[in-house]
Coordinates of C-alpha atoms in Angstrom, one line a residue:
M171 CA -9.5 -52.5 -4.4
T172 CA -12.6 -54.8 -2.4
T173 CA -12.4 -58.1 -1.7
D174 CA -14.6 -58.8 -4.3
A175 CA -13.1 -57.5 -6.9
L176 CA -9.1 -59.4 -5.2
I177 CA -10.4 -63.1 -5.1
P178 CA -11.3 -63.1 -9.2
A179 CA -7.4 -61.2 -9.3
F180 CA -6.2 -64.1 -7.0
V181 CA -8.4 -66.9 -9.2
T182 CA -7.4 -65.6 -11.8
L183 CA -2.9 -66.0 -11.7
F184 CA -3.5 -69.3 -9.6
V185 CA -5.5 -70.5 -13.1
V186 CA -2.6 -69.2 -15.0
I187 CA 0.2 -70.0 -13.4
D188 CA -1.6 -73.5 -12.3
P189 CA 1.3 -74.4 -9.3
I190 CA -1.0 -78.3 -10.1
G191 CA 0.0 -78.8 -13.0
L192 CA 4.0 -77.7 -12.5
M193 CA 4.8 -80.0 -9.2
P194 CA 4.7 -83.3 -11.6
I195 CA 6.9 -80.9 -13.6
F196 CA 9.1 -80.0 -10.9
L197 CA 9.5 -83.2 -9.5
A198 CA 11.0 -84.5 -12.8
L199 CA 13.3 -81.5 -13.9
T200 CA 14.4 -81.9 -9.8
K201 CA 14.7 -85.7 -9.9
G202 CA 18.0 -87.0 -7.8
A203 CA 18.0 -83.3 -6.0
S204 CA 18.4 -82.8 -2.1
A205 CA 16.0 -81.2 -0.3
S206 CA 18.4 -78.2 0.7
Q207 CA 18.8 -78.8 -3.0
R208 CA 14.8 -78.2 -4.0
R209 CA 14.4 -75.8 -1.7
A210 CA 17.1 -73.4 -3.0
I211 CA 16.0 -74.3 -6.6
A212 CA 11.9 -73.2 -5.8
L213 CA 12.8 -70.5 -3.8
R214 CA 14.9 -69.0 -7.0
A215 CA 12.5 -69.4 -9.2
V216 CA 10.1 -67.5 -8.1
V217 CA 11.7 -65.0 -6.4
I218 CA 12.9 -64.7 -10.1
A219 CA 9.3 -65.1 -12.1
A220 CA 8.2 -62.5 -9.3
A221 CA 11.0 -59.8 -10.2
L222 CA 9.5 -60.6 -14.0
L223 CA 5.7 -59.9 -12.9
T224 CA 6.2 -56.6 -10.9
V225 CA 8.1 -55.3 -13.5
F226 CA 5.1 -55.9 -16.1
G227 CA 2.9 -54.5 -13.6
L228 CA 4.4 -51.4 -13.3
S229 CA 5.3 -50.8 -16.5
G230 CA 3.4 -53.1 -18.8
E231 CA 1.1 -50.4 -19.1
R232 CA 3.4 -47.9 -19.6
V233 CA 4.5 -50.2 -22.9
L234 CA 1.5 -50.5 -24.1
G235 CA 1.4 -46.6 -24.6
F236 CA 4.3 -46.1 -26.1
L237 CA 3.6 -48.7 -28.8
G238 CA 0.2 -47.2 -29.3
I239 CA -1.9 -50.3 -28.1
S240 CA -5.0 -49.0 -26.0
M241 CA -5.7 -50.9 -22.3
P242 CA -9.1 -52.3 -24.1
A243 CA -7.5 -53.9 -27.0
F244 CA -4.8 -55.4 -24.6
R245 CA -7.7 -56.6 -23.2
I246 CA -9.7 -58.2 -25.7
A247 CA -5.9 -59.8 -26.7
G248 CA -5.1 -60.7 -24.1
G249 CA -8.4 -62.6 -23.2
L250 CA -8.1 -64.1 -25.9
L251 CA -4.8 -65.5 -24.9
L252 CA -6.0 -66.5 -21.7
F253 CA -8.3 -68.6 -23.2
L254 CA -5.5 -70.5 -26.0
T255 CA -4.1 -71.3 -22.6
A256 CA -7.6 -72.5 -21.0
L257 CA -8.2 -74.6 -24.1
D258 CA -5.1 -76.1 -23.4
M259 CA -5.8 -76.8 -19.7
L260 CA -8.9 -78.2 -21.0
F261 CA -7.2 -81.0 -23.8
E262 CA -4.4 -80.9 -21.9
R263 CA -2.7 -79.4 -24.6
R264 CA -0.8 -77.5 -22.2
T265 CA 1.3 -80.0 -19.5
K266 CA 3.0 -81.4 -22.9
R267 CA 4.1 -78.1 -24.3
R268 CA 5.9 -77.5 -20.6
E269 CA 7.1 -80.7 -20.5
D270 CA 8.5 -80.3 -23.8
Q271 CA 10.1 -76.7 -22.8
S272 CA 11.4 -78.5 -19.0
E273 CA 13.3 -80.7 -21.3
P274 CA 16.7 -78.5 -21.2
G275 CA 16.0 -78.9 -17.5
L276 CA 16.3 -82.1 -16.7
H277 CA 20.4 -82.5 -17.2
P278 CA 22.2 -82.6 -14.1
D279 CA 24.7 -80.1 -14.8
E280 CA 21.8 -77.3 -14.8
D281 CA 19.9 -74.9 -12.7
P282 CA 15.7 -75.7 -13.7
S283 CA 15.0 -72.7 -11.4
V284 CA 15.6 -69.4 -14.3
F285 CA 14.6 -71.8 -17.3
P286 CA 12.1 -73.1 -17.5
L287 CA 10.5 -73.0 -14.3
A288 CA 10.4 -69.2 -13.3
T289 CA 9.9 -69.4 -16.8
P290 CA 7.9 -69.5 -18.9
L291 CA 6.7 -72.0 -17.2
I292 CA 5.8 -69.5 -14.1
A293 CA 6.0 -66.5 -15.8
G294 CA 5.0 -67.2 -18.9
P295 CA 3.2 -65.2 -21.6
G296 CA 0.2 -65.8 -19.7
T297 CA 1.0 -64.9 -17.0
M298 CA 2.6 -61.5 -17.8
A299 CA -0.9 -60.4 -19.8
A300 CA -2.7 -61.7 -16.5
M301 CA -0.4 -58.4 -15.0
V302 CA -0.6 -56.2 -17.5
L303 CA -4.6 -56.5 -17.4
L304 CA -5.0 -56.7 -13.6
A305 CA -3.0 -53.6 -12.8
G306 CA -4.4 -51.7 -16.4
Q307 CA -7.6 -52.4 -14.3
T308 CA -6.6 -50.5 -10.6
E309 CA -7.3 -47.1 -9.1
G310 CA -4.5 -45.6 -7.4
V311 CA -1.2 -47.1 -6.0
L312 CA -3.1 -49.4 -3.4
D313 CA -5.1 -50.8 -5.6
L314 CA -1.9 -51.3 -7.6
V315 CA 0.0 -52.3 -4.2
A316 CA -3.4 -55.1 -3.9
V317 CA -2.8 -56.7 -7.4
H318 CA 1.2 -57.4 -6.6
L319 CA 0.3 -58.8 -3.3
V320 CA -2.4 -60.6 -4.9
M321 CA 0.3 -61.8 -7.6
L322 CA 3.3 -62.5 -4.7
S323 CA 0.6 -64.6 -2.4
V324 CA 0.1 -66.8 -5.6
L325 CA 4.0 -67.8 -6.2
A326 CA 4.1 -68.3 -2.0
V327 CA 1.7 -71.0 -2.7
V328 CA 3.6 -72.3 -6.0
V329 CA 6.6 -72.6 -3.5
L330 CA 3.9 -74.6 -0.9
F331 CA 3.1 -76.9 -3.6
F332 CA 7.0 -76.9 -5.1
L333 CA 8.1 -78.1 -1.8
S334 CA 5.5 -80.0 -0.7
S335 CA 5.2 -81.8 -4.5
G336 CA 5.9 -85.5 -3.8
L337 CA 3.4 -85.9 -1.2
I338 CA 0.4 -83.8 -3.2
E339 CA 1.7 -85.9 -5.8
R340 CA 1.3 -89.2 -4.3
I341 CA -2.5 -87.9 -3.0
L342 CA -4.2 -87.0 -5.4
R343 CA -2.6 -89.1 -7.8
E344 CA -2.4 -89.0 -11.8
T345 CA -6.0 -88.9 -12.2
G346 CA -6.7 -86.2 -9.4
I347 CA -4.6 -83.6 -11.1
K348 CA -5.8 -83.9 -14.5
V349 CA -9.4 -83.7 -12.5
L350 CA -8.7 -79.9 -10.7
T351 CA -6.3 -79.0 -14.5
R352 CA -9.4 -79.2 -16.2
L353 CA -11.9 -77.6 -13.4
F354 CA -9.5 -75.2 -13.5
G355 CA -9.7 -74.8 -17.2
M356 CA -13.3 -74.3 -17.3
L357 CA -12.4 -71.0 -14.7
L358 CA -9.9 -69.7 -16.9
A359 CA -12.3 -69.8 -19.7
A360 CA -15.0 -67.8 -18.5
L361 CA -12.2 -65.1 -16.8
A362 CA -10.4 -64.6 -20.2
V363 CA -14.1 -63.8 -21.5
Q364 CA -14.6 -61.4 -19.3
F365 CA -11.8 -59.8 -20.1
V366 CA -12.8 -59.7 -23.4
L367 CA -16.5 -58.4 -22.5
D368 CA -14.7 -55.7 -20.5
G369 CA -12.5 -54.5 -23.8
L370 CA -15.6 -54.7 -25.9
T371 CA -17.7 -52.5 -23.4
D372 CA -14.6 -49.6 -22.9
F373 CA -14.7 -49.6 -26.7
G374 CA -18.5 -49.5 -26.6
F375 CA -19.7 -52.2 -28.7
L376 CA -21.3 -52.9 -25.6
G377 CA -23.6 -51.0 -23.1

């Protein structure tokens, strides 16, 4: 897989996961936790998310084949799903929904690393669909490994954002985070449209 293909893969996963948008929620979920506890929660959440996304990247296409769903059809469906995610980011509905999903984890007696951090906030439906789409575009084992390495690199960025969330939030403030979220939403919308166009091309509807 060439660099020209790896960069869009990184951008797709980065925008879908949206580490910047997750920062305020991570801070709320770990409020009152010590630095070591916050670090443990961040690492545990990312490891669980990585395991889930690896499963979807490795076996997602086979599951689709078992169900009789073609890869072009899934590209179109996944592109539409990612486009809806982009709309949510542009109109701030995604942040509100994520805050609602995070409510169970706000209680001090519960560990938020599995739910809601690992899933659905990091490894949500959009991210799983993106992994299946990206894995479906690979040609050979090396390309598939490259996609998973890209996924792991994005999750490494998530860990960095989580661990430095307090500092970054003070620098960007609420307005800066909103601006970046909308920018990422525009990028994701464009990538989603490209997925749909690729699916239509595979079906022969486009030249």
